[in-house]
Amino acid sequence: MTRFRSKHFAVLRKFYPLFMSVIIGVVGYMFAYFYTYNQQQTLTVNTNHITLGKIDNLYTSLRSLSIAMNAFITIDCEVAKPGLQEIVTRLPNIRAITLLKDNKPFCSTNEHLKPSDIPPITSDNVAIEPRSFNSYLILWNNQLYFKQIAHDKNMNLLIDVGHYQVLKDILVPRTPFQVIMLKLKNHVITEHGITDTPIKLYQSITERSFRNYNFYVKTGYTVRLDFFSMVKYHPIPLLIVLFASIIAYVLTHWFIRNVANAYYELQSAIKNGHIKAYAQPLIYSHSGQLSGLEILARWHHPKFGLINPDTFIQVAEETGLIIQLTQTLFKQVATTLADYADRLPDQLHVGFNISREHCKSLQLVEDCKKFLVQAKNKTIILVIEITERQLIEVTDMTTKLFKELHELNAKIALDDFGVGNSNLSYLNNFAIDYLKIDRSFVGHIGSDALSKNILDSIIEITQACNIESCAEGVETEEQALYLKEKGVTYQQGYYYLEPIAIEDFVQHPMFQKCLRP
């Protein structure tokens, strides 16, 4: 298992940063693509609206002008002409205004106008047909005209707008590779002029005149939106994605390197014996005698000195080294106690904190059997301490595991009771033998009424369930006496002895006193 995890970390360290960078890049590219796509679609819609509005306004303004000049049709040219000339002078977009009779000019601001210059109304040159009024926008010989037919159809009004450049100007695109097409009745116009060649557009949107005139505007792009076009024409979103991918690679590489380094360093510490077993005594409340010991881990780091378990136990659990670490503690304690095998008191409790990972198979049972063999004393009662901080699921495997542990005469203790998941079902599902009351409640004896009430309630639970109790973190005589008075079975804390190395513990007078002669 350890060899597998070593290979796993080696592969993880090498490829995972690249994998995360690629994932961020792919996901980021998708977001960048759809963002750019939506931006282009929004721009296309806006462009259509602006273009349609300008052409609608052009047609409407010409029609309004023609209606205003209907009065000139019925008067003499000598009277009408000065007025027409004034209008042309004031309107720079109008090149000439001509009054027609029987489709022949009889009054015009263009002195050089000939009858042959009058555009006919045919299906080929009508650009926009009338909707409910007799007015036509005519595109003829690259010139743009507006022709209004009066009620007397022999009398007409012709407005010469000039070259159809006015339409081409409206059709100038707003971005490179955008094309705006004006689809009239018989013509298609772009900024480059009239075209008969179909233009292939991507992401195109076609919309009709807002005022229901007979023309359409189609806007799209001549370049398909893909990776290469985004690199060339929309680099900023891709640069952001590239930057995010690089950041993802660097952060992931940094994280994996630190986790991997912690893994390898901890693995090396376990292998080289730098993880030491420390022991803290468990005391009978009623007699003050030694009932057993709890085994704790300490890391004797060659550079940083003594490291508390809060720093490395989580790393051991996350990297899968916790089982190997626990097995190392088993071996150290068993080897040390073996020297006193014949003198150990009967039913000496030896407690080990067991992680959730160790409860996923029957390996723990085998480790306990091996411990008893190495300790050379089968009267030792192993105490398997499980914590509420790590929720252990009730499965067929865990049920079988705790059953076999009880068959080995081991006891199951629920550690940190009252501060974790508070899963009272443990008491029944795992046949808990005793509860270990967390130090946070013990420390407030005599000072915090709420914590004292919670402590009393926990003690009552143990007594009602007929299971033993152990109070952790006892530091004062007042706490020890209170717990004894309340009927707590065992006590543990600095008041009796701080955790010390197992080799030192077996030399301590407290331990030596309990040995048989």
XYZ file of C-alpha atoms in Angstrom:
517
model
C 0.000 0.000 0.000
C 2.803 2.396 0.911
C 4.677 1.574 -2.272
C 1.516 2.169 -4.247
C 0.998 5.559 -2.602
C 4.611 6.517 -3.268
C 4.138 5.812 -6.949
C 0.819 7.591 -6.819
C 2.404 10.717 -5.389
C 5.238 10.585 -7.894
C 2.767 10.485 -10.776
C 0.563 13.093 -9.099
C 3.471 15.429 -8.575
C 4.575 15.120 -12.194
C 1.338 15.239 -14.154
C -1.394 16.755 -11.996
C -0.263 20.404 -12.361
C -0.212 19.969 -16.135
C -3.586 18.238 -16.025
C -5.111 21.072 -13.986
C -3.561 23.636 -16.306
C -5.067 21.875 -19.341
C -8.481 21.608 -17.664
C -8.456 25.297 -16.772
C -7.310 26.078 -20.316
C -10.055 24.010 -21.960
C -12.808 25.291 -19.682
C -11.456 28.815 -19.964
C -11.342 28.578 -23.758
C -14.969 27.440 -23.799
C -15.974 30.404 -21.664
C -13.850 32.739 -23.809
C -15.383 31.303 -26.981
C -18.962 31.687 -25.803
C -18.211 35.115 -24.369
C -16.749 36.260 -27.712
C -19.598 34.589 -29.599
C -22.214 36.387 -27.499
C -20.346 39.661 -27.836
C -20.351 39.296 -31.612
C -24.033 38.402 -31.652
C -24.831 41.420 -29.511
C -22.753 43.614 -31.794
C -24.521 42.158 -34.831
C -27.965 42.896 -33.397
C -26.927 46.435 -32.461
C -25.422 46.982 -35.916
C -28.646 45.794 -37.554
C -30.706 48.139 -35.433
C -28.493 51.142 -36.177
C -28.417 50.376 -39.910
C -32.157 49.769 -40.147
C -32.812 52.964 -38.247
C -30.640 55.044 -40.615
C -32.197 53.619 -43.781
C -35.701 53.926 -42.352
C -34.979 57.541 -41.486
C -33.570 58.203 -44.960
C -36.651 56.831 -46.685
C -39.045 58.503 -44.236
C -37.320 61.883 -44.524
C -37.485 61.714 -48.337
C -41.136 60.838 -48.205
C -41.862 63.643 -45.724
C -40.011 66.055 -47.992
C -42.009 64.895 -51.026
C -45.280 65.364 -49.186
C -44.247 68.900 -48.206
C -43.523 69.725 -51.842
C -46.754 68.401 -53.317
C -47.982 72.002 -53.477
C -45.239 72.847 -55.998
C -46.558 70.295 -58.512
C -49.627 72.315 -59.389
C -48.016 75.769 -59.801
C -45.979 77.317 -62.546
C -42.296 76.530 -62.740
C -41.339 80.197 -62.511
C -43.088 80.366 -59.153
C -42.007 76.925 -57.928
C -38.356 76.934 -58.978
C -37.023 79.494 -56.461
C -38.602 77.510 -53.653
C -37.162 74.232 -54.957
C -33.715 75.772 -55.257
C -33.894 77.050 -51.703
C -34.776 73.559 -50.442
C -31.848 71.961 -52.353
C -29.526 74.618 -50.949
C -30.594 73.941 -47.395
C -30.456 70.147 -47.708
C -26.913 69.023 -48.613
C -27.993 65.405 -49.147
C -30.372 66.447 -51.953
C -28.708 67.065 -55.313
C -31.767 68.117 -57.315
C -35.558 68.249 -57.257
C -37.535 67.819 -60.465
C -41.245 68.226 -61.195
C -42.582 65.850 -63.855
C -45.549 65.931 -66.075
C -46.298 62.817 -68.104
C -42.915 61.588 -66.810
C -41.129 64.507 -68.476
C -39.391 67.273 -66.565
C -41.094 70.620 -66.679
C -39.327 72.207 -63.744
C -36.009 71.215 -62.198
C -33.205 72.658 -60.118
C -30.848 70.737 -62.420
C -30.457 72.951 -65.526
C -28.802 70.139 -67.482
C -31.463 67.536 -66.907
C -32.628 65.691 -69.992
C -35.693 63.482 -70.393
C -33.355 60.499 -70.749
C -32.079 61.184 -67.239
C -35.468 60.445 -65.726
C -35.378 56.928 -64.162
C -38.249 54.679 -65.172
C -40.184 52.779 -62.576
C -39.517 49.136 -63.439
C -39.185 45.961 -61.439
C -35.423 46.040 -62.077
C -34.615 49.442 -60.670
C -37.139 49.885 -57.872
C -35.193 49.505 -54.648
C -38.036 49.999 -52.159
C -41.638 49.644 -53.157
C -44.447 51.725 -51.662
C -46.287 50.221 -48.754
C -49.517 52.219 -48.811
C -48.392 55.334 -50.631
C -47.156 56.005 -54.166
C -43.523 56.650 -53.436
C -40.522 54.700 -54.690
C -36.835 54.578 -53.848
C -35.159 53.939 -57.191
C -31.588 52.755 -57.782
C -30.704 53.448 -61.398
C -27.293 53.905 -63.044
C -25.652 53.959 -59.618
C -27.818 56.950 -58.712
C -30.416 57.057 -55.987
C -33.776 58.730 -56.602
C -36.982 59.147 -54.723
C -40.097 59.411 -56.877
C -43.462 60.546 -55.555
C -46.564 60.007 -57.681
C -49.224 62.607 -57.000
C -52.944 61.993 -56.971
C -52.946 63.201 -60.532
C -50.731 60.448 -61.859
C -49.609 62.633 -64.734
C -47.848 64.889 -62.205
C -44.848 63.457 -60.325
C -42.070 64.641 -58.081
C -38.501 63.338 -58.434
C -35.838 63.886 -55.759
C -32.290 63.212 -56.907
C -30.315 62.030 -53.896
C -27.199 61.569 -55.985
C -24.797 58.641 -55.996
C -25.951 55.734 -53.869
C -22.831 56.335 -51.770
C -25.249 57.542 -49.094
C -26.331 53.908 -48.698
C -22.777 52.622 -48.817
C -21.811 54.979 -46.029
C -24.567 53.584 -43.872
C -23.276 50.055 -44.522
C -19.744 50.615 -43.233
C -19.078 47.795 -40.715
C -18.187 48.490 -37.124
C -15.417 45.862 -36.798
C -13.018 44.111 -39.169
C -14.478 41.135 -41.046
C -18.000 42.295 -40.333
C -20.192 42.706 -43.401
C -23.475 44.616 -43.509
C -25.706 43.735 -46.466
C -28.700 45.816 -47.533
C -31.125 43.535 -49.337
C -33.432 45.631 -51.515
C -36.002 44.278 -53.918
C -33.576 43.507 -56.727
C -30.230 44.572 -55.313
C -27.788 43.604 -52.604
C -25.547 46.438 -51.443
C -22.521 46.406 -49.163
C -20.015 49.114 -48.312
C -18.201 48.130 -51.532
C -21.241 48.605 -53.754
C -23.842 46.528 -55.531
C -22.948 42.853 -55.601
C -24.417 39.855 -57.347
C -21.945 37.389 -55.786
C -23.268 35.552 -52.729
C -21.257 36.355 -49.627
C -20.884 33.582 -47.061
C -21.392 34.997 -43.623
C -20.988 33.353 -40.201
C -23.150 34.213 -37.198
C -25.371 36.264 -39.502
C -28.634 37.828 -38.387
C -31.254 39.176 -40.814
C -33.838 41.761 -39.768
C -36.553 43.634 -41.628
C -37.241 47.362 -41.644
C -38.725 48.533 -38.366
C -41.361 50.475 -40.334
C -42.191 47.500 -42.473
C -40.560 48.922 -45.596
C -39.636 46.359 -48.190
C -35.946 45.897 -47.362
C -33.796 43.809 -45.063
C -30.419 44.177 -43.389
C -28.203 41.147 -42.916
C -25.066 41.406 -40.775
C -22.464 38.727 -40.178
C -18.758 37.899 -40.334
C -16.587 36.600 -43.163
C -14.351 34.694 -40.714
C -15.606 31.718 -38.729
C -15.135 32.072 -34.995
C -12.668 29.371 -33.956
C -9.441 29.072 -32.012
C -7.251 30.506 -34.745
C -9.517 33.457 -35.477
C -9.718 34.177 -31.746
C -5.927 34.138 -31.497
C -5.696 36.577 -34.400
C -8.661 38.869 -33.823
C -9.772 38.349 -30.199
C -6.557 37.713 -28.275
C -7.481 39.343 -24.963
C -9.898 36.607 -23.710
C -7.361 33.962 -24.703
C -4.570 35.825 -22.943
C -6.703 35.844 -19.796
C -7.284 32.087 -20.190
C -3.568 31.513 -20.754
C -2.743 33.536 -17.663
C -5.313 31.556 -15.623
C -3.821 28.270 -16.892
C -0.331 29.347 -15.902
C -1.560 30.415 -12.467
C -3.379 27.067 -12.097
C -0.192 25.201 -13.034
C 1.973 27.192 -10.623
C -0.459 26.954 -7.696
C -1.157 23.261 -8.263
C 2.535 22.513 -8.628
C 3.235 24.441 -5.423
C 0.438 22.663 -3.550
C 1.373 19.177 -4.797
C 5.037 19.836 -4.084
C 4.257 20.818 -0.511
C 1.878 17.903 0.011
C 4.317 15.508 -1.632
C 7.208 16.914 0.381
C 5.200 16.522 3.559
C 4.329 12.971 2.502
C 7.895 11.968 1.741
C 9.246 13.687 4.846
C 6.667 12.035 7.076
C 7.230 8.679 5.397
C 10.957 9.065 5.974
C 10.328 9.987 9.620
C 8.259 6.844 10.138
C 10.854 4.692 8.385
C 13.789 6.175 10.298
C 12.116 5.985 13.697
C 11.638 9.715 14.193
C 8.003 9.198 15.166
C 8.145 8.324 18.848
C 5.499 6.787 21.080
C 4.659 8.920 24.103
C 2.561 7.727 27.005
C 0.244 9.487 29.439
C -1.194 7.600 32.415
C -4.867 6.781 32.978
C -5.717 6.931 36.687
C -8.524 5.204 38.586
C -10.587 8.025 40.084
C -11.545 6.163 43.235
C -8.052 4.898 44.149
C -5.625 7.156 42.349
C -3.790 4.079 41.049
C -2.514 3.582 37.511
C -5.036 1.748 35.354
C -3.290 2.105 32.001
C -1.789 4.485 29.516
C -2.759 6.301 26.358
C -0.226 6.275 23.533
C 0.390 9.520 21.664
C 2.686 10.298 18.734
C 5.467 12.858 18.694
C 7.756 13.676 15.798
C 11.394 14.154 16.721
C 12.402 16.193 13.730
C 16.179 16.438 13.191
C 15.857 20.115 12.199
C 12.766 21.488 13.946
C 12.896 19.455 17.109
C 9.794 18.060 18.792
C 6.646 18.413 16.645
C 3.191 17.944 18.177
C 0.710 15.619 16.461
C -1.653 18.465 15.529
C 0.906 19.382 12.859
C 1.409 16.017 11.159
C -1.502 13.704 12.018
C -3.755 15.402 9.467
C -1.033 15.018 6.818
C -0.747 11.345 7.734
C -4.500 10.893 7.365
C -4.686 12.756 4.057
C -1.720 10.912 2.536
C -2.645 7.440 3.798
C 0.368 7.152 6.108
C -1.754 7.101 9.262
C -2.046 3.303 9.310
C 1.703 2.850 8.914
C 2.283 5.454 11.625
C -0.116 3.661 14.006
C 1.562 0.327 13.297
C 4.910 1.917 14.181
C 3.507 3.058 17.527
C 2.098 -0.424 18.132
C 5.523 -1.933 17.595
C 7.400 0.588 19.775
C 4.994 0.156 22.697
C 4.825 -3.632 22.393
C 8.631 -3.923 22.268
C 9.022 -1.667 25.313
C 6.353 -3.436 27.383
C 7.731 -6.854 26.429
C 10.662 -6.223 28.778
C 8.159 -6.093 31.652
C 5.812 -8.789 30.346
C 5.980 -10.969 33.463
C 5.610 -8.040 35.868
C 2.779 -6.096 34.225
C -0.390 -5.803 36.275
C -3.354 -7.757 34.997
C -5.640 -5.932 32.591
C -3.330 -2.987 32.005
C -5.136 -0.664 29.601
C -3.087 0.481 26.609
C -4.966 2.946 24.435
C -4.279 3.909 20.822
C -6.035 6.545 18.746
C -7.301 4.903 15.578
C -8.207 6.765 12.404
C -11.195 6.172 10.183
C -8.934 4.679 7.484
C -7.860 1.916 9.873
C -11.502 0.912 10.310
C -12.133 0.141 6.644
C -10.719 -3.392 6.808
C -9.830 -6.107 9.300
C -6.175 -5.072 9.240
C -6.652 -3.469 12.650
C -7.566 -6.849 14.151
C -4.361 -8.344 12.795
C -2.351 -5.405 14.142
C -3.863 -5.924 17.600
C -3.077 -9.625 17.555
C 0.489 -8.858 16.529
C 0.772 -6.300 19.341
C -0.234 -8.852 21.989
C 2.264 -11.353 20.603
C 5.087 -8.782 20.573
C 4.207 -7.528 24.063
C 4.368 -11.135 25.351
C 1.440 -10.508 27.660
C -2.064 -11.420 26.585
C -3.668 -9.907 29.700
C -3.113 -6.418 28.304
C -6.396 -4.779 27.397
C -6.060 -2.808 24.197
C -8.212 0.300 24.112
C -9.158 1.365 20.600
C -10.021 5.039 20.714
C -12.163 6.331 17.878
C -12.949 10.015 17.647
C -16.189 11.815 17.001
C -14.241 14.271 14.844
C -14.070 11.635 12.092
C -17.446 10.099 11.363
C -17.164 6.315 10.935
C -19.984 4.862 8.880
C -21.810 1.852 10.214
C -21.237 -0.869 7.615
C -20.989 -4.642 7.632
C -17.198 -4.255 7.687
C -17.093 -1.906 10.694
C -19.625 -4.034 12.547
C -17.506 -7.142 11.971
C -14.329 -5.249 12.875
C -15.570 -4.101 16.282
C -17.049 -7.514 16.995
C -13.681 -9.191 16.406
C -11.927 -6.530 18.488
C -14.226 -7.322 21.397
C -13.443 -11.010 20.921
C -9.782 -10.053 21.502
C -10.916 -8.541 24.837
C -10.197 -5.044 23.448
C -12.247 -2.101 24.622
C -13.725 0.586 22.359
C -13.512 4.147 23.629
C -15.270 7.111 22.055
C -12.785 10.003 22.194
C -13.556 13.754 22.252
C -17.136 13.075 23.227
C -19.346 16.152 23.041
C -17.305 18.190 20.550
C -17.532 16.143 17.349
C -20.463 14.681 15.467
C -22.104 13.710 18.788
C -23.282 10.521 17.170
C -25.001 8.753 20.055
C -25.745 5.826 17.731
C -22.085 4.855 18.194
C -22.945 3.765 21.727
C -25.177 1.072 20.319
C -23.751 0.259 16.893
C -20.153 -0.182 18.036
C -20.782 -1.363 21.623
C -18.740 1.468 23.123
C -17.100 0.495 26.399
C -16.347 3.966 27.679
C -16.542 7.614 26.752
C -13.619 10.004 26.925
C -14.884 13.414 28.014
C -13.173 16.208 26.118
C -10.791 18.509 28.007
C -12.821 21.586 26.969
C -15.535 20.616 29.475
C -13.162 19.538 32.227
C -11.189 22.786 31.997
C -14.262 24.865 32.929
C -15.050 23.071 36.159
C -15.665 25.748 38.774
C -15.781 28.627 36.288
C -18.438 28.006 33.627
C -21.868 26.843 34.713
C -22.950 25.867 31.183
C -19.886 23.676 30.551
C -20.332 22.153 34.025
C -23.947 21.271 33.214
C -22.916 19.691 29.911
C -20.200 17.727 31.735
C -22.712 16.491 34.298
C -25.064 15.441 31.499
C -22.325 13.438 29.766
C -21.462 11.695 33.024
C -25.136 10.881 33.528
C -25.274 9.383 30.022
C -22.376 7.035 30.832
C -23.959 5.972 34.095
C -27.373 5.470 32.524
C -25.837 3.391 29.722
C -23.707 1.475 32.233
C -20.450 2.328 30.481
C -17.220 3.673 31.895
C -15.995 7.239 31.523
C -12.621 8.916 31.268
C -12.046 12.640 31.750
C -9.223 14.188 29.732
C -7.259 17.340 30.529
C -7.355 17.151 34.337
C -4.968 19.860 35.551
C -6.022 20.788 39.083
C -6.895 19.044 42.317
C -10.313 20.716 42.249
C -11.097 19.107 38.895
C -9.830 15.701 40.058
C -11.967 15.769 43.219
C -15.070 16.946 41.359
C -14.762 14.187 38.763
C -14.205 11.578 41.466
C -17.261 12.831 43.329
C -19.362 12.617 40.141
C -18.317 9.007 39.590
C -16.037 9.367 36.553
C -14.146 6.046 36.170
C -10.788 7.256 34.877
C -8.872 10.519 34.778
C -6.052 11.705 32.584
C -4.102 14.942 32.426
C -1.137 17.042 33.421
C -2.263 16.942 37.053
C -0.989 13.373 37.116
C 1.694 13.393 34.429
C 2.349 15.006 31.081
C 2.929 12.728 28.042
C 6.491 11.395 28.042
C 8.406 8.991 25.798
C 7.403 5.372 26.365
C 10.988 4.489 27.329
C 10.858 7.154 30.047
C 7.355 6.224 31.118
C 8.262 2.653 32.014
C 11.029 4.073 34.244
C 8.709 6.519 35.970
C 7.856 5.724 39.613
C 4.143 5.704 38.792
C 4.643 2.811 36.374
C 7.297 1.070 38.439
C 4.993 1.130 41.453
C 2.286 -0.862 39.655
C 4.668 -3.634 38.515
C 4.560 -6.979 40.241
C 7.676 -8.101 42.038
